[in-house]
Each structure stands twice: as C-alpha cells, then as structure tokens.
XYZ file of N, CA and C in Angstrom:
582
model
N 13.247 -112.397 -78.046
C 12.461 -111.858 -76.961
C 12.255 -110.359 -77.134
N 13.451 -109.901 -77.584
C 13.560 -108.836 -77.770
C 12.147 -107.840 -79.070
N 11.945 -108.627 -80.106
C 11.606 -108.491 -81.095
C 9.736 -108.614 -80.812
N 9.012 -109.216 -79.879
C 8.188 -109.594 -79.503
C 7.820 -108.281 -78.640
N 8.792 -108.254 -77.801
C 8.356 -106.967 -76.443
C 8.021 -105.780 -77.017
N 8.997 -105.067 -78.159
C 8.606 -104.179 -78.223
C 7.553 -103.915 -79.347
N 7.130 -104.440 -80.069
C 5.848 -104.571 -80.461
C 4.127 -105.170 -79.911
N 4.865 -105.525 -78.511
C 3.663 -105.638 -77.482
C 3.381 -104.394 -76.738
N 4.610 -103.585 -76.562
C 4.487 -102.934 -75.443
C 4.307 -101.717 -76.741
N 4.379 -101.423 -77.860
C 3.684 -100.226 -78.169
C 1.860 -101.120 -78.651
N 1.566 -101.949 -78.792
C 0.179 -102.378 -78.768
C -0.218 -101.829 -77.217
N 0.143 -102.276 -76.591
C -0.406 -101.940 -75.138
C -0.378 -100.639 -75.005
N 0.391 -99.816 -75.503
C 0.394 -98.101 -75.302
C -0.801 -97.557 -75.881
N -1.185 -98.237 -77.019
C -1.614 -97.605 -78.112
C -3.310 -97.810 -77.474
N -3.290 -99.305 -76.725
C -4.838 -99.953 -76.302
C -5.176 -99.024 -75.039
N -4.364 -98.825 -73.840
C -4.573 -97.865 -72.916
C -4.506 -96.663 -74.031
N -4.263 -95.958 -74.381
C -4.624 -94.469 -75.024
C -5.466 -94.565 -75.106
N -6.207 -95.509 -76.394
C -7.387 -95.305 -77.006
C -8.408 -95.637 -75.767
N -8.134 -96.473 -74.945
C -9.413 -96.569 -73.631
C -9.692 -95.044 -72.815
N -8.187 -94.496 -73.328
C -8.376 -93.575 -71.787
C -9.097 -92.598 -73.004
N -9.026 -92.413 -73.994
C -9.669 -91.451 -74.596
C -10.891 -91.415 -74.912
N -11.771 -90.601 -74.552
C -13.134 -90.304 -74.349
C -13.362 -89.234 -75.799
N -15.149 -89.676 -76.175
C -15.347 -89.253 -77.608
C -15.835 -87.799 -76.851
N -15.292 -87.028 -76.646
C -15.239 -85.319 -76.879
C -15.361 -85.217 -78.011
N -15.383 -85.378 -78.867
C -15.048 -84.581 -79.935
C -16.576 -84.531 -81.065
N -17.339 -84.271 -79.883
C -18.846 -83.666 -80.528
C -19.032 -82.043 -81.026
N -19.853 -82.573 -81.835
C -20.019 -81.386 -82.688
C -20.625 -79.881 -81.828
N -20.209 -79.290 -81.428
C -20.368 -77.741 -80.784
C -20.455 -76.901 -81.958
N -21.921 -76.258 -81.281
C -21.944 -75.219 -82.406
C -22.789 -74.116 -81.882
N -23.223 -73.067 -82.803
C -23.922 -71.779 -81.840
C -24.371 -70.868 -83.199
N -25.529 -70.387 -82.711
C -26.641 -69.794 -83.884
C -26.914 -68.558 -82.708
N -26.738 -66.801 -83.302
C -27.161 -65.709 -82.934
C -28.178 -64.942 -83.950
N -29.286 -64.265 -83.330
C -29.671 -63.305 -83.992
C -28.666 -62.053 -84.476
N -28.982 -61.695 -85.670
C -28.517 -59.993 -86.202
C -28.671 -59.839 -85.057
N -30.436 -59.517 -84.944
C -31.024 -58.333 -84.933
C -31.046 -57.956 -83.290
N -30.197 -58.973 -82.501
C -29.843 -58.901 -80.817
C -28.516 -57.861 -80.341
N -28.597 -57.403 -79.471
C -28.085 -56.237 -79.064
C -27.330 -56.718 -78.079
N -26.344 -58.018 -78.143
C -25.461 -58.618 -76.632
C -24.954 -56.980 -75.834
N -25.059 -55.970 -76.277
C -24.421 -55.054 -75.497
C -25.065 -54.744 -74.199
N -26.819 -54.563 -74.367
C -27.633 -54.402 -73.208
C -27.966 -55.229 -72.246
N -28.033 -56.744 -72.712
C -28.252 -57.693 -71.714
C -27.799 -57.672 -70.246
N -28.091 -57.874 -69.201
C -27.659 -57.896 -67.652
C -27.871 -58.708 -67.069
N -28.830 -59.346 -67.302
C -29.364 -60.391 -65.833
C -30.110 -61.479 -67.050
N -30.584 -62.797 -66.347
C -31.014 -63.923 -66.430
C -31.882 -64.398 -66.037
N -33.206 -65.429 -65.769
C -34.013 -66.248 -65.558
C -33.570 -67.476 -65.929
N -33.808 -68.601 -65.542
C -33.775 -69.903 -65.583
C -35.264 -69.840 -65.807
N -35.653 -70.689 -67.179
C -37.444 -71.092 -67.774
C -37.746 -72.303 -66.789
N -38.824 -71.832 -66.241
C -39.516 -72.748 -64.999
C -39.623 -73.915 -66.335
N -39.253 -74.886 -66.610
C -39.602 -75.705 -67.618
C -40.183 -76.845 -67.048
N -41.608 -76.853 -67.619
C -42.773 -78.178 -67.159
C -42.227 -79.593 -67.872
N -42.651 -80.367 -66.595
C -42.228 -81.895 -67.280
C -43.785 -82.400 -67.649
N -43.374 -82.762 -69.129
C -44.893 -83.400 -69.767
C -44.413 -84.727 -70.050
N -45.471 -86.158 -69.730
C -45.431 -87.123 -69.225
C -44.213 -87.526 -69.289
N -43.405 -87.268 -68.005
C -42.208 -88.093 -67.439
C -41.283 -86.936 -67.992
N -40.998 -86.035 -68.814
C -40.280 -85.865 -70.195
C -38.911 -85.144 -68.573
N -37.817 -85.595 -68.247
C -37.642 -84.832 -67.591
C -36.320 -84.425 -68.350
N -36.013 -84.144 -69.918
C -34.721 -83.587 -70.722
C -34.933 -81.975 -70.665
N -35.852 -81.156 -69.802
C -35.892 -80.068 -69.735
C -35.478 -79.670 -68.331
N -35.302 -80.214 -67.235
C -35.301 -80.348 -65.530
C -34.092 -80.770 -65.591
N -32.920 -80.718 -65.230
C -31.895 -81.209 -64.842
C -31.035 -79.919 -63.878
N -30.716 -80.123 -62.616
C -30.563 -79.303 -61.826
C -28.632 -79.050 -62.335
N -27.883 -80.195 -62.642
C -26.514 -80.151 -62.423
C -26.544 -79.381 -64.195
N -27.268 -79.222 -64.903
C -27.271 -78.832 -66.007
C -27.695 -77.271 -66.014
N -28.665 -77.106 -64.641
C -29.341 -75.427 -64.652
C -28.116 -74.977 -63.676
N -27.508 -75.333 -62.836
C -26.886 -74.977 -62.033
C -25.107 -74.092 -62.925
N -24.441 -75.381 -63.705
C -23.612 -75.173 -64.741
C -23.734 -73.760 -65.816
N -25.324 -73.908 -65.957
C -25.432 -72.776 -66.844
C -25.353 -71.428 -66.414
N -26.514 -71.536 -64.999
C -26.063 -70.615 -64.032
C -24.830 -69.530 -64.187
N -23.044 -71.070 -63.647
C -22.358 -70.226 -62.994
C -21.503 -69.782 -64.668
N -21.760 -70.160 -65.481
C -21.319 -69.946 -66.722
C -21.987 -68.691 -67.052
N -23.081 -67.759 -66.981
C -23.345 -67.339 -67.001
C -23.063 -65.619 -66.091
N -22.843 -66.197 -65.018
C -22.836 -65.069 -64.140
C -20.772 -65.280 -63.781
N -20.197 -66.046 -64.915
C -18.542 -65.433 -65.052
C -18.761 -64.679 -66.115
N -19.894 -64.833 -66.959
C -19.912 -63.138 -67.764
C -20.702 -62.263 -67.338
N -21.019 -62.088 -65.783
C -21.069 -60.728 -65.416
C -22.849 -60.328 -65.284
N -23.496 -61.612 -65.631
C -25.034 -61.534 -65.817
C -25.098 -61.860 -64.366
N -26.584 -61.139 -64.037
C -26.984 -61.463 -62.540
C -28.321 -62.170 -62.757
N -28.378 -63.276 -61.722
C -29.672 -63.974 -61.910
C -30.462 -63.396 -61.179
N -31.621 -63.071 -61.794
C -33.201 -62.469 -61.239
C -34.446 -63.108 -61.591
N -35.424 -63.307 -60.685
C -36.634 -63.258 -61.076
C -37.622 -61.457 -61.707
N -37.231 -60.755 -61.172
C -38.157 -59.271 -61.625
C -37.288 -59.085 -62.796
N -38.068 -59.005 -63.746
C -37.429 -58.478 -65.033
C -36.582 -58.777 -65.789
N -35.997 -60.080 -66.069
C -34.512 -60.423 -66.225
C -34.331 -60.036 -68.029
N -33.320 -59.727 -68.213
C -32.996 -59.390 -69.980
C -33.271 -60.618 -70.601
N -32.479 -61.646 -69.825
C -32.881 -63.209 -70.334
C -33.455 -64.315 -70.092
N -33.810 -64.826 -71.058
C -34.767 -66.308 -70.046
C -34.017 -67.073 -71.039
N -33.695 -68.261 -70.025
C -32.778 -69.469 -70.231
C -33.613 -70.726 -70.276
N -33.555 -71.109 -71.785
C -34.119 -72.581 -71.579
C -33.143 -73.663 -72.004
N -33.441 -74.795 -71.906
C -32.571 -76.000 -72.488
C -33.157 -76.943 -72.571
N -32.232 -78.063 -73.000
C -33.510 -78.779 -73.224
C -32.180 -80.145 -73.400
N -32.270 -81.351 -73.290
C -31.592 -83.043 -73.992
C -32.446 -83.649 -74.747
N -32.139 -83.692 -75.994
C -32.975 -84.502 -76.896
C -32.164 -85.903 -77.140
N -33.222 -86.908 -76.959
C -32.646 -88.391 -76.414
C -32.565 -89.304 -78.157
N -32.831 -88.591 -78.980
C -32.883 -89.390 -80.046
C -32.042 -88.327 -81.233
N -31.584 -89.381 -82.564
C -31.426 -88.458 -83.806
C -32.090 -87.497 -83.907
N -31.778 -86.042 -84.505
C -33.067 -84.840 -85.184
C -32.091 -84.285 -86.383
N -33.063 -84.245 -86.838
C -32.271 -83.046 -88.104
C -32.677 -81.653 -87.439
N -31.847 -81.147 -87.740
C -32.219 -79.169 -87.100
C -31.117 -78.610 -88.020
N -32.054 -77.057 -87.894
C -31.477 -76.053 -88.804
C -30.578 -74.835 -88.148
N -29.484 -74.762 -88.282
C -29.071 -73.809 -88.012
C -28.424 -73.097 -88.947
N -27.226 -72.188 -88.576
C -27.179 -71.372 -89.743
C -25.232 -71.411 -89.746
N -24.666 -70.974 -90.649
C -23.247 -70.593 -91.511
C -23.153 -69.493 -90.618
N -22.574 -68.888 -89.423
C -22.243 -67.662 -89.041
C -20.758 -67.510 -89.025
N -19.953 -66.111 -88.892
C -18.993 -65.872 -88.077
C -19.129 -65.707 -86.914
N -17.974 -66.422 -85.976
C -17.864 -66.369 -84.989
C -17.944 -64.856 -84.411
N -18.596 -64.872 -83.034
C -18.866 -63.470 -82.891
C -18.617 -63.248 -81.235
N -17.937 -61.926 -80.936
C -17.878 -61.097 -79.672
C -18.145 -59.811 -79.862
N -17.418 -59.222 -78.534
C -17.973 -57.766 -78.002
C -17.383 -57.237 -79.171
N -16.202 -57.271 -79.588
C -15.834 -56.126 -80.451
C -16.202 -56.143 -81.770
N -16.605 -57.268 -82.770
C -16.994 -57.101 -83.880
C -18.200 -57.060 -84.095
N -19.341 -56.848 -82.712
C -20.643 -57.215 -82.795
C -21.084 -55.779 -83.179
N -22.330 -55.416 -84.078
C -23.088 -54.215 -84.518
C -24.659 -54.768 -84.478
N -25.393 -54.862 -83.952
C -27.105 -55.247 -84.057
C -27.196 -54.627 -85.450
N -28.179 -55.623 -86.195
C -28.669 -55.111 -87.788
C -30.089 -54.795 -87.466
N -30.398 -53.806 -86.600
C -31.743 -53.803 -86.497
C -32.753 -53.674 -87.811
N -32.086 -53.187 -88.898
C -33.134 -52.879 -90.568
C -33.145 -54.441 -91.107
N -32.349 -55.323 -90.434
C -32.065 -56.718 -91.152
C -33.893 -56.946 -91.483
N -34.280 -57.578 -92.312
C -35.587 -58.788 -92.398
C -35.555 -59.770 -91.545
N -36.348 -60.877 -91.340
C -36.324 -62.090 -90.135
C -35.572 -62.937 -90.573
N -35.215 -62.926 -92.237
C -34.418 -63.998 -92.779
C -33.608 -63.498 -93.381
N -32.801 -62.380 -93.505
C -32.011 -61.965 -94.284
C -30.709 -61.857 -93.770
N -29.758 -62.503 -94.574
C -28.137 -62.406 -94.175
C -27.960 -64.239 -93.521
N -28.957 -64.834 -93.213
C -28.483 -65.835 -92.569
C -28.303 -66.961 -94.467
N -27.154 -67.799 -93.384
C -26.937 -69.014 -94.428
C -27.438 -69.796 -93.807
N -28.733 -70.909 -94.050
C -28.750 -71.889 -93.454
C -28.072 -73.212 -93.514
N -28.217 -74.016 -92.601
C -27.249 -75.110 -92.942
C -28.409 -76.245 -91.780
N -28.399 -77.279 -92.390
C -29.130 -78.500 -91.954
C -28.081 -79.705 -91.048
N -28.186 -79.649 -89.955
C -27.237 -80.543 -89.175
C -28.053 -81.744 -89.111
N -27.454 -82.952 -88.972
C -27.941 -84.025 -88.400
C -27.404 -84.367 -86.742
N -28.016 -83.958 -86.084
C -27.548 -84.282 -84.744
C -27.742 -85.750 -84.249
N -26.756 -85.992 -83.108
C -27.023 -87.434 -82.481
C -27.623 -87.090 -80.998
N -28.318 -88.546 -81.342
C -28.710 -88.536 -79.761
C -27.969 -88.283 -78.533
N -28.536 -87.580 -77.560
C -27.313 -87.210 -76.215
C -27.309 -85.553 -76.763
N -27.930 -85.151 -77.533
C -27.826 -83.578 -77.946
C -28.451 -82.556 -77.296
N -27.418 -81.494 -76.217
C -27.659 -80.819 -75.630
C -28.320 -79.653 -76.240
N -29.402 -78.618 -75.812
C -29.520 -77.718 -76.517
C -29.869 -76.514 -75.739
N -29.096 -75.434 -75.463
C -28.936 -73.964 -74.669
C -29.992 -73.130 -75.629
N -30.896 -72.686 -75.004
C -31.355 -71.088 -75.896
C -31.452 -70.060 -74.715
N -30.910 -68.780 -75.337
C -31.035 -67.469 -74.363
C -32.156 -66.562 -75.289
N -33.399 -66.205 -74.807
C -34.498 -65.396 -75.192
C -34.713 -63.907 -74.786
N -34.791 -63.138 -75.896
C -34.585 -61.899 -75.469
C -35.891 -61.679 -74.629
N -36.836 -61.046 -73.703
C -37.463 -61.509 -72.186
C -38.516 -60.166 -73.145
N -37.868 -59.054 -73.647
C -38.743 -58.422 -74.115
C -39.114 -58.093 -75.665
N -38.380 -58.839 -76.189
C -38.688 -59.094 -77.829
C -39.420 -60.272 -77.806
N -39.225 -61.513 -77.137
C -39.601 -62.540 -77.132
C -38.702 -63.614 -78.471
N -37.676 -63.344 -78.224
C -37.074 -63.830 -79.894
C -35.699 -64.054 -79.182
N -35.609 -65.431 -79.667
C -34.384 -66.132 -79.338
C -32.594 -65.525 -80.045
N -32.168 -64.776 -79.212
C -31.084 -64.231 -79.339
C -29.631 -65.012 -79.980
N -29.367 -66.134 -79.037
C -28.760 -67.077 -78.922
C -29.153 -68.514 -79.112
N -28.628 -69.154 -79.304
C -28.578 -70.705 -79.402
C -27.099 -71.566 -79.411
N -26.983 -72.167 -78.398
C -26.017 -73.361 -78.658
C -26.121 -74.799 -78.341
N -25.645 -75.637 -79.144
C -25.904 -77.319 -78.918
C -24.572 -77.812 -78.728
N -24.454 -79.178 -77.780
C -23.573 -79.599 -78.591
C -24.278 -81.175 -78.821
N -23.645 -81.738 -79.844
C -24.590 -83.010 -80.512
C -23.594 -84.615 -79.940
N -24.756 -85.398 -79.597
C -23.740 -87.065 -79.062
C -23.439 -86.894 -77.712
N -23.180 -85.995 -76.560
C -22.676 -86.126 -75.661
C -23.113 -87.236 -74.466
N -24.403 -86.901 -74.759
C -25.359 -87.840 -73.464
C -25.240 -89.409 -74.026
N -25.364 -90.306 -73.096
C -25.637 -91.447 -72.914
C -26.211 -91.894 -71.858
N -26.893 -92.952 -71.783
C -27.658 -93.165 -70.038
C -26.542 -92.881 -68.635
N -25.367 -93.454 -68.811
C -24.004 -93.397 -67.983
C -23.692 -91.394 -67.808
N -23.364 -90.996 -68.941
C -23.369 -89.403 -68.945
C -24.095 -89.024 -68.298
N -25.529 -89.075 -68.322
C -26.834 -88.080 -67.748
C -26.560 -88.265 -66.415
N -26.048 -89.094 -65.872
C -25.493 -89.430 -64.432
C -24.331 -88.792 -63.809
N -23.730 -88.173 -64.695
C -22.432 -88.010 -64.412
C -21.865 -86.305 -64.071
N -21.806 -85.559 -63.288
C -22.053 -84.635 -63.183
C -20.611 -83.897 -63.812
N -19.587 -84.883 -63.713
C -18.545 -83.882 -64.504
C -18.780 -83.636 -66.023
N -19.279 -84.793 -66.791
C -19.669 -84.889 -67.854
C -20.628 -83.739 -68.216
N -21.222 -83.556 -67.658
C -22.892 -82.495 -67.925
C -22.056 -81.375 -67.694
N -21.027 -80.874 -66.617
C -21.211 -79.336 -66.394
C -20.144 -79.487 -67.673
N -18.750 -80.125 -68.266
C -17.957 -80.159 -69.583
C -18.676 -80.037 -70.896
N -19.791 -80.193 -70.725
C -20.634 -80.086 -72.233
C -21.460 -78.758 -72.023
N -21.862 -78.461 -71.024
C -22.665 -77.165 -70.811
C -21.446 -76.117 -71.022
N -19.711 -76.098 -70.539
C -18.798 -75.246 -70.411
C -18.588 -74.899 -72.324
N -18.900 -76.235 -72.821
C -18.027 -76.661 -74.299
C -19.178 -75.685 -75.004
N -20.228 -75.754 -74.730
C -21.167 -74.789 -75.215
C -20.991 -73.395 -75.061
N -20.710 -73.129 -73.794
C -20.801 -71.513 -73.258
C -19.062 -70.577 -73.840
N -17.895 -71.841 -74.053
C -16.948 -71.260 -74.678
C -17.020 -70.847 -75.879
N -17.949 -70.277 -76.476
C -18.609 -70.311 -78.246
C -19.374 -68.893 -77.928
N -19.437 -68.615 -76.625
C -20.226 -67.501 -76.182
C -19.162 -66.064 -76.093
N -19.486 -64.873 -76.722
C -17.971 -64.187 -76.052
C -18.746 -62.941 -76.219
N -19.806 -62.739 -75.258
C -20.344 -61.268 -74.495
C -19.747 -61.670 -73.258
N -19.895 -60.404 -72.904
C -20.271 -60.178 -71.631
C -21.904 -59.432 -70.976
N -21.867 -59.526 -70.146
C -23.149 -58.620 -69.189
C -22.666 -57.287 -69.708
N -23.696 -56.355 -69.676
C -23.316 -54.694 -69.859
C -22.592 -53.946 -69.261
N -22.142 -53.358 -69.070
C -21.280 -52.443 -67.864
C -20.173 -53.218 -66.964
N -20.326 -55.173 -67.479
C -19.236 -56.152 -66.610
C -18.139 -55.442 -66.605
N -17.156 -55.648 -67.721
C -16.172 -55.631 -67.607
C -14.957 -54.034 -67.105
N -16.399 -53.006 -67.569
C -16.190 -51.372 -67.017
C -16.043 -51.769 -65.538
N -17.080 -52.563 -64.526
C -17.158 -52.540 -63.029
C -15.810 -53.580 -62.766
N -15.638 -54.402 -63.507
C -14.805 -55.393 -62.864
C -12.657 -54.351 -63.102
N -12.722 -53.669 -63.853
C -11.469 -53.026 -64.299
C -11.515 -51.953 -63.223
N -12.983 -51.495 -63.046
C -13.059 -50.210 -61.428
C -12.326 -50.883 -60.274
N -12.374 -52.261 -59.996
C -12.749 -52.930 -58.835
C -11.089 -53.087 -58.493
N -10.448 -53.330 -59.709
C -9.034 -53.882 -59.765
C -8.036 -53.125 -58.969
C-alpha cells in the first residue's frame, strides 16, 4: 500500500503544479532609439487609435488604462496640449515575423543620446518570430515624429486572456519592467517632497 501511495501522491503533486502553472514565460522584449533623449520626456498622450473594419486590437480600455498608470509611476503626466509622448499599441491576433534589434539593456544612468548616430548605425538587427496574442507598446517622440521606444511581449493573448483584466494589466506591467527612465525632473521633485 505503502509503495503505491507514494508514487501517486508525488504524480498528483506534480499534475496540480503543472495545472496551476500558467505559460508566463513569453518572450518580453524592448527596442530604443540612439538617437532619443529619455532625459527630456514629461508628459504623454494616449493615440486616439481608429478602429478599421471591426479591427478593435488597437482600442482596449483595460490595456490604455494599465499603460496609463505604468506610466505616470515614472513620473510622466498625461496631457492632451503638447505631450513629449504619444502612446500607441496595438494586439496582433496572428503569427508575424518582426524586426527588432540586439540592444543593451538601458536606464537613466548609462543612457547618452547619439545624436551624430546615422538612422541605421550601431543597431544589430535581429528577426523574431512572434506568436499570436502579441502585445505591442510604442512611445513616439510627439516632435521628431520617430519612435523612441518599443516593447512587445509575444503569445500572451488568447480569446479567454483578452477578457481577462488581470491578465492584460500583467503583460502590459511585464512590458513596462524593461522600461527604466523616468519623467524629467521626477525623481529631483519626488526626493524634494520626502
């Protein structure tokens, strides 16, 4: 009896684990310009993004909302007059190949803008195959017109996910932890405040 149980009861450990464990473990990743200056940025826009027939992977409120407050814990203020950034996104419901690039990971302190860089110079590219359910963040510089930032993460969505609001704001967070500016003058006002 003895010999039976406990090789049931680690099967059964092993079958609850693997149920309770959820496939997290999508590919997160994040593409910056040189030639962007994270030091000046301040404020934000959300991209009024049009739905073209039905398409609604650009409209998702629990997805603009997430980005939102992810956004303004680094110190960015959301505006319509003038904002440094315009925020688009987007769920792409099928496979894509997309290009991004080989970077080091990057923050406030090792960041220098290459403003003499070329449009293609210094980057490594690298060709991902993404899965369907692939989230995709871009932050646009508002007066260069040139996408500063980029982050995805790839597989997350499923019809059940897109429903699911803890799911959406954990993949929008899994994205924005890859992010390490702050707003300009944040962290000077927030050390005044202390």
């Amino acid at each position: 009896m003895k010999t039976t149980t406990i090789p049931s009861i680690f099967l059964l450990t092993f079958i609850v684990f693997s149920a309770c464990m959820r496939q997290d473990r999508y590919l997160v990743e994040t593409d910056y310009s040189y030639r962007a200056d994270f030091r000046k940025y301040k404020s934000f826009c959300m991209a009024n993004n049009m739905q073209l027939d039905g398409d609604s992977s650009m409209n998702n409120p629990i997805i603009e909302r997430e980005i939102k407050n992810r956004l303004e814990l680094h110190g960015y203020k959301m505006t319509q007059k003038k904002p440094s950034l315009l925020v688009f996104h987007k769920i792409y419901y099928k496979d894509f190949k997309f290009q991004g690039y080989n970077q080091p990971e990057i923050n406030k302190e090792n960041w220098i803008p290459k403003e003499d860089l070329d449009e293609e110079e210094g980057y490594d590219p690298v060709k991902y195959s993404l899965k369907e359910g692939t989230l995709l963040i871009q932050l646009v510089d508002t007066k260069r017109d040139i996408t500063i930032w980029q982050g995805y993460a790839s597989g997350v969505f499923d019809e059940k996910a897109l429903n699911n609001e803890r799911f959406l704001r954990r993949a929008v967070r899994s994205i924005f932890d890859k992010y390490g500016f702050f707003a300009d003058g944040f962290l000077v006002n927030e050390r005044g405040n202390n």
